[in-house]
């Protein structure tokens, strides 16, 4: 069965810590992997990854994809309370434009 | 304009009502999506329109009826809903239906069915 699994389910850290969020997937005809941040309402797009080994970076956030081992990580350095959110990983796959989300990682950053 | 807009922001309806959710984008995107999100769960795909044609219906009950009048607009018509249909309804768009384009989400419509 195709699936996207994120770990950990939840994480509590203090400001300034570095966190690593994981996303593993098993899909047929993989196309891309996307990371989103969701606070109160709609997800905010962070990264889209299509190629293995190429790190994408935006400020304190970075992400990389390993298509051989079928996983991606999202790193956040020097965390701030504003980073508190649910981080969603989603995989686009198949010819039919399917997008499957993982269950999300709930991150809480304490002052 | 890099925004997907949705109206209304909140909607409360009875089980016998008929209402519609609206979604609009002016990014020239040719694929548009409806998702349903329950509390503390990730979004579930409902429908995909590609070039104004319905390309995916994820076994959604017929009380939800999507419509794509043109490439910028996407509607979701609601009729005879159940209380368990209460959720956040998210609209998204992407450049086209190919797998390499990121999806941009609207803020959602919070629906409550009484």
GROMACS .gro file of N, CA, C and O in nm, chain A residues 6-15 17-22 35 74-77 79-81 83-87 104-110:
model
  144
    6UNK      N    1   0.568   1.016   0.856
    6UNK     CA    2   0.654   1.118   0.914
    6UNK      C    3   0.688   1.083   1.057
    6UNK      O    4   0.609   1.025   1.129
    7UNK      N    5   0.808   1.124   1.096
    7UNK     CA    6   0.848   1.104   1.236
    7UNK      C    7   0.939   1.219   1.278
    7UNK      O    8   1.007   1.280   1.193
    8UNK      N    9   0.942   1.254   1.407
    8UNK     CA   10   0.851   1.202   1.508
    8UNK      C   11   0.710   1.260   1.491
    8UNK      O   12   0.690   1.351   1.412
    9UNK      N   13   0.615   1.208   1.568
    9UNK     CA   14   0.479   1.262   1.562
    9UNK      C   15   0.475   1.401   1.622
    9UNK      O   16   0.403   1.489   1.573
   10UNK      N   17   0.550   1.419   1.730
   10UNK     CA   18   0.556   1.551   1.791
   10UNK      C   19   0.692   1.571   1.855
   10UNK      O   20   0.764   1.475   1.884
   11UNK      N   21   0.726   1.697   1.876
   11UNK     CA   22   0.859   1.733   1.922
   11UNK      C   23   0.849   1.863   1.999
   11UNK      O   24   0.786   1.958   1.953
   12UNK      N   25   0.911   1.867   2.116
   12UNK     CA   26   0.916   1.990   2.194
   12UNK      C   27   1.063   2.026   2.214
   12UNK      O   28   1.141   1.943   2.264
   13UNK      N   29   1.100   2.145   2.175
   13UNK     CA   30   1.239   2.190   2.188
   13UNK      C   31   1.241   2.331   2.246
   13UNK      O   32   1.135   2.394   2.262
   14UNK      N   33   1.359   2.380   2.278
   14UNK     CA   34   1.373   2.517   2.325
   14UNK      C   35   1.432   2.603   2.214
   14UNK      O   36   1.502   2.553   2.124
   15UNK      N   37   1.404   2.730   2.223
   15UNK     CA   38   1.458   2.824   2.124
   15UNK      C   39   1.608   2.806   2.110
   15UNK      O   40   1.680   2.790   2.209
   17UNK      N   41   1.750   2.557   1.958
   17UNK     CA   42   1.783   2.418   1.924
   17UNK      C   43   1.773   2.397   1.773
   17UNK      O   44   1.708   2.473   1.701
   18UNK      N   45   1.836   2.288   1.728
   18UNK     CA   46   1.823   2.243   1.589
   18UNK      C   47   1.737   2.119   1.585
   18UNK      O   48   1.753   2.030   1.671
   19UNK      N   49   1.644   2.112   1.491
   19UNK     CA   50   1.557   1.995   1.481
   19UNK      C   51   1.567   1.933   1.342
   19UNK      O   52   1.594   2.002   1.243
   20UNK      N   53   1.544   1.803   1.337
   20UNK     CA   54   1.541   1.730   1.211
   20UNK      C   55   1.411   1.652   1.205
   20UNK      O   56   1.382   1.571   1.293
   21UNK      N   57   1.333   1.678   1.102
   21UNK     CA   58   1.206   1.608   1.082
   21UNK      C   59   1.223   1.511   0.966
   21UNK      O   60   1.290   1.542   0.867
   22UNK      N   61   1.160   1.395   0.980
   22UNK     CA   62   1.179   1.288   0.882
   22UNK      C   63   1.051   1.256   0.806
   22UNK      O   64   0.942   1.263   0.862
   35UNK      N   65   0.732   1.983   0.118
   35UNK     CA   66   0.720   2.012   0.260
   35UNK      C   67   0.633   2.136   0.277
   35UNK      O   68   0.649   2.236   0.204
   74UNK      N   69   1.381   1.744   0.688
   74UNK     CA   70   1.368   1.889   0.696
   74UNK      C   71   1.442   1.933   0.821
   74UNK      O   72   1.412   1.885   0.930
   75UNK      N   73   1.540   2.018   0.804
   75UNK     CA   74   1.617   2.070   0.917
   75UNK      C   75   1.578   2.214   0.946
   75UNK      O   76   1.560   2.294   0.854
   76UNK      N   77   1.566   2.244   1.073
   76UNK     CA   78   1.545   2.382   1.116
   76UNK      C   79   1.652   2.414   1.219
   76UNK      O   80   1.660   2.346   1.323
   77UNK      N   81   1.736   2.512   1.190
   77UNK     CA   82   1.840   2.550   1.286
   77UNK      C   83   1.797   2.674   1.363
   77UNK      O   84   1.708   2.749   1.320
   79UNK      N   85   1.607   2.735   1.617
   79UNK     CA   86   1.461   2.745   1.618
   79UNK      C   87   1.411   2.864   1.699
   79UNK      O   88   1.474   2.908   1.796
   80UNK      N   89   1.295   2.914   1.655
   80UNK     CA   90   1.229   3.027   1.721
   80UNK      C   91   1.086   2.984   1.754
   80UNK      O   92   1.033   2.889   1.694
   81UNK      N   93   1.023   3.057   1.847
   81UNK     CA   94   0.886   3.020   1.885
   81UNK      C   95   0.793   3.025   1.764
   81UNK      O   96   0.697   2.949   1.755
   83UNK      N   97   0.844   2.911   1.486
   83UNK     CA   98   0.855   2.787   1.408
   83UNK      C   99   0.755   2.683   1.456
   83UNK      O  100   0.739   2.578   1.392
   84UNK      N  101   0.689   2.708   1.568
   84UNK     CA  102   0.591   2.613   1.621
   84UNK      C  103   0.478   2.597   1.520
   84UNK      O  104   0.415   2.694   1.478
   85UNK      N  105   0.454   2.474   1.479
   85UNK     CA  106   0.355   2.446   1.374
   85UNK      C  107   0.352   2.296   1.352
   85UNK      O  108   0.429   2.221   1.412
   86UNK      N  109   0.264   2.255   1.261
   86UNK     CA  110   0.268   2.117   1.210
   86UNK      C  111   0.340   2.121   1.077
   86UNK      O  112   0.308   2.203   0.990
   87UNK      N  113   0.436   2.034   1.062
   87UNK     CA  114   0.511   2.026   0.937
   87UNK      C  115   0.464   1.902   0.861
   87UNK      O  116   0.468   1.790   0.912
  104UNK      N  117   0.214   1.427   0.949
  104UNK     CA  118   0.261   1.552   1.006
  104UNK      C  119   0.345   1.533   1.131
  104UNK      O  120   0.333   1.432   1.202
  105UNK      N  121   0.432   1.628   1.156
  105UNK     CA  122   0.507   1.636   1.283
  105UNK      C  123   0.468   1.767   1.349
  105UNK      O  124   0.480   1.873   1.289
  106UNK      N  125   0.420   1.756   1.473
  106UNK     CA  126   0.383   1.877   1.549
  106UNK      C  127   0.505   1.924   1.626
  106UNK      O  128   0.554   1.854   1.714
  107UNK      N  129   0.554   2.041   1.590
  107UNK     CA  130   0.673   2.100   1.656
  107UNK      C  131   0.630   2.212   1.748
  107UNK      O  132   0.556   2.302   1.708
  108UNK      N  133   0.677   2.206   1.871
  108UNK     CA  134   0.655   2.315   1.964
  108UNK      C  135   0.791   2.368   2.009
  108UNK      O  136   0.874   2.291   2.057
  109UNK      N  137   0.813   2.496   1.992
  109UNK     CA  138   0.938   2.559   2.033
  109UNK      C  139   0.908   2.647   2.154
  109UNK      O  140   0.831   2.743   2.144
  110UNK      N  141   0.970   2.615   2.267
  110UNK     CA  142   0.947   2.691   2.390
  110UNK      C  143   1.051   2.802   2.404
  110UNK      O  144   1.166   2.783   2.364
   0.00000   0.00000   0.00000
